[in-house]
XYZ file of N, CA and C in Angstrom:
246
model
N 10.601 3.029 -5.413
C 10.260 3.834 -4.261
C 10.484 3.004 -2.999
N 11.154 3.573 -2.034
C 11.388 2.896 -0.764
C 10.232 3.211 0.174
N 9.569 2.174 0.644
C 8.443 2.308 1.567
C 8.921 1.848 2.933
N 8.780 2.702 3.935
C 9.278 2.355 5.266
C 8.211 2.387 6.353
N 6.951 2.585 5.979
C 5.886 2.589 6.977
C 4.555 2.249 6.314
N 3.587 1.797 7.096
C 2.263 1.528 6.536
C 1.644 2.772 5.894
N 1.851 3.928 6.505
C 1.291 5.162 5.944
C 1.895 5.488 4.582
N 3.196 5.272 4.433
C 3.834 5.516 3.133
C 3.286 4.564 2.072
N 3.032 3.328 2.466
C 2.478 2.344 1.544
C 1.082 2.770 1.099
N 0.256 3.178 2.039
C -1.094 3.622 1.708
C -1.060 4.846 0.796
N -0.168 5.778 1.087
C -0.038 6.982 0.268
C 0.375 6.630 -1.161
N 1.297 5.688 -1.298
C 1.761 5.279 -2.629
C 0.628 4.647 -3.434
N -0.181 3.818 -2.795
C -1.298 3.191 -3.507
C -2.372 4.219 -3.862
N -2.621 5.149 -2.957
C -3.606 6.196 -3.233
C -3.144 7.070 -4.400
N -1.863 7.401 -4.433
C -1.319 8.202 -5.538
C -1.418 7.446 -6.857
N -1.164 6.146 -6.827
C -1.285 5.331 -8.047
C -2.735 5.304 -8.519
N -3.658 5.187 -7.579
C -5.082 5.196 -7.927
C -5.461 6.524 -8.579
N -5.019 7.614 -7.996
C -5.322 8.946 -8.536
C -4.704 9.150 -9.915
N -3.452 8.715 -10.093
C -2.785 8.833 -11.402
C -3.553 8.099 -12.495
N -4.179 6.997 -12.118
C -4.942 6.207 -13.081
C -6.378 6.701 -13.243
N -6.724 7.774 -12.543
C -8.062 8.344 -12.656
C -9.155 7.449 -12.100
N -8.816 6.654 -11.094
C -9.774 5.714 -10.519
C -10.277 6.203 -9.168
N -11.532 5.922 -8.896
C -12.093 6.199 -7.577
C -11.900 4.965 -6.703
N -12.124 5.137 -5.425
C -12.075 3.984 -4.525
C -13.102 2.939 -4.960
N -14.253 3.402 -5.388
C -15.317 2.489 -5.833
C -14.880 1.707 -7.068
N -14.202 2.375 -8.002
C -13.699 1.703 -9.212
C -12.744 0.567 -8.845
N -11.794 0.872 -7.984
C -10.787 -0.112 -7.584
C -11.452 -1.273 -6.846
N -12.357 -0.952 -5.951
C -13.056 -1.989 -5.191
C -13.810 -2.941 -6.116
N -14.495 -2.385 -7.105
C -15.269 -3.210 -8.036
C -14.370 -4.138 -8.850
N -13.185 -3.679 -9.191
C -12.258 -4.496 -9.990
C -11.831 -5.766 -9.278
N -11.740 -5.716 -7.966
C -11.224 -6.873 -7.224
C -12.231 -7.483 -6.249
N -13.471 -7.031 -6.307
C -14.526 -7.650 -5.514
C -14.486 -7.367 -4.025
N -14.111 -6.137 -3.676
C -14.167 -5.731 -2.274
C -15.040 -4.484 -2.168
N -15.334 -4.070 -0.958
C -16.168 -2.891 -0.749
C -15.331 -1.617 -0.832
N -15.980 -0.532 -1.232
C -15.313 0.773 -1.271
C -14.800 1.130 0.115
N -15.538 0.750 1.143
C -15.125 1.041 2.518
C -13.802 0.352 2.865
N -13.545 -0.797 2.259
C -12.285 -1.510 2.490
C -11.115 -0.742 1.885
N -11.334 -0.179 0.701
C -10.296 0.641 0.064
C -10.034 1.877 0.921
N -11.093 2.514 1.375
C -10.959 3.694 2.225
C -10.221 3.359 3.516
N -10.569 2.236 4.126
C -9.911 1.825 5.372
C -8.422 1.602 5.144
N -8.064 0.998 4.013
C -6.644 0.784 3.724
C -5.928 2.117 3.562
N -6.523 3.035 2.819
C -5.871 4.323 2.573
C -5.743 5.170 3.836
N -6.671 4.999 4.782
C -6.666 5.834 5.979
C -6.071 5.172 7.219
N -6.129 3.849 7.281
C -5.608 3.106 8.438
C -4.937 1.820 7.957
N -3.856 1.938 7.194
C -3.246 0.742 6.601
C -2.725 -0.258 7.627
N -2.378 0.221 8.794
C -1.839 -0.682 9.815
C -2.878 -1.687 10.301
N -4.152 -1.418 10.034
C -5.227 -2.319 10.463
C -5.719 -3.211 9.326
N -5.109 -3.094 8.166
C -5.565 -3.828 6.985
C -4.895 -5.193 6.871
N -5.528 -6.047 6.086
C -5.004 -7.390 5.854
C -4.046 -7.379 4.664
N -3.090 -8.278 4.695
C -2.140 -8.408 3.590
C -2.892 -8.753 2.303
N -3.918 -9.560 2.415
C -4.734 -9.928 1.253
C -5.305 -8.677 0.571
N -5.747 -7.712 1.370
C -6.284 -6.463 0.822
C -5.204 -5.714 0.056
N -4.015 -5.659 0.606
C -2.899 -5.005 -0.073
C -2.693 -5.601 -1.461
N -2.637 -6.919 -1.556
C -2.382 -7.557 -2.844
C -3.540 -7.373 -3.819
N -4.755 -7.331 -3.326
C -5.900 -7.060 -4.204
C -5.809 -5.647 -4.772
N -5.493 -4.689 -3.922
C -5.374 -3.305 -4.382
C -4.225 -3.157 -5.372
N -3.118 -3.801 -5.084
C -1.980 -3.737 -6.000
C -2.347 -4.328 -7.360
N -3.089 -5.414 -7.365
C -3.509 -6.031 -8.628
C -4.393 -5.080 -9.419
N -5.322 -4.429 -8.746
C -6.228 -3.497 -9.423
C -5.479 -2.308 -10.008
N -4.379 -1.935 -9.385
C -3.617 -0.760 -9.810
C -2.432 -1.108 -10.707
N -2.263 -2.387 -10.997
C -1.156 -2.806 -11.858
C 0.202 -2.643 -11.201
N 0.253 -2.837 -9.896
C 1.498 -2.691 -9.143
C 2.015 -4.054 -8.706
N 3.296 -4.109 -8.394
C 3.884 -5.335 -7.861
C 4.797 -4.986 -6.701
N 5.056 -5.964 -5.861
C 5.868 -5.780 -4.666
C 7.242 -6.405 -4.874
N 8.278 -5.675 -4.503
C 9.649 -6.187 -4.543
C 10.209 -6.107 -3.126
N 10.782 -7.189 -2.655
C 11.380 -7.223 -1.325
C 12.894 -7.251 -1.493
N 13.571 -6.383 -0.754
C 15.030 -6.296 -0.866
C 15.648 -6.299 0.525
N 16.859 -6.795 0.596
C 17.581 -6.757 1.863
C 17.968 -5.322 2.181
N 18.045 -5.041 3.474
C 18.476 -3.713 3.909
C 19.893 -3.451 3.458
N 20.199 -2.192 3.300
C 21.573 -1.809 2.974
C 22.471 -2.219 4.132
N 23.662 -2.663 3.838
C 24.553 -3.206 4.867
C 24.924 -2.187 5.942
N 24.939 -0.919 5.629
C 25.307 0.100 6.602
C 24.176 0.529 7.506
N 22.988 0.015 7.283
C 21.836 0.457 8.064
C 21.714 -0.381 9.333
N 21.676 0.271 10.482
C 21.606 -0.442 11.752
C 20.175 -0.839 12.077
N 20.044 -1.801 12.972
C 18.725 -2.228 13.441
C 17.978 -1.040 14.046
N 18.673 -0.221 14.814
C 18.038 0.904 15.475
C 17.457 1.883 14.460
N 18.199 2.214 13.419
C 17.686 3.164 12.432
C 16.502 2.579 11.689
N 16.503 1.268 11.469
C 15.380 0.628 10.789
C 14.122 0.747 11.646
N 14.237 0.485 12.949
C 13.095 0.587 13.852
C 12.549 2.008 13.893
N 13.417 2.996 13.812
C 12.975 4.380 13.874
C 12.154 4.765 12.658
N 12.380 4.111 11.521
C 11.591 4.418 10.335
C 10.141 4.017 10.523
N 9.893 2.994 11.314
C 8.523 2.562 11.579
C 7.940 3.426 12.649
């Protein structure tokens, strides 16, 4: 899945949580954070810490892959995605 904004990232993690039948409280307990932190990430990901992202990904069994942009994609189009 190509993620191009903080909101898309939050939506993807929330969907993964729902697919696994987990509540925000369940995920928070697995990685030692507060339920409010999970909620804040899902609703305002742009204000969240990278550490929180990795904790949530660990709880959901997800991993991050970083790839170079496609060669035909301009800087301007990349900025517009954000």
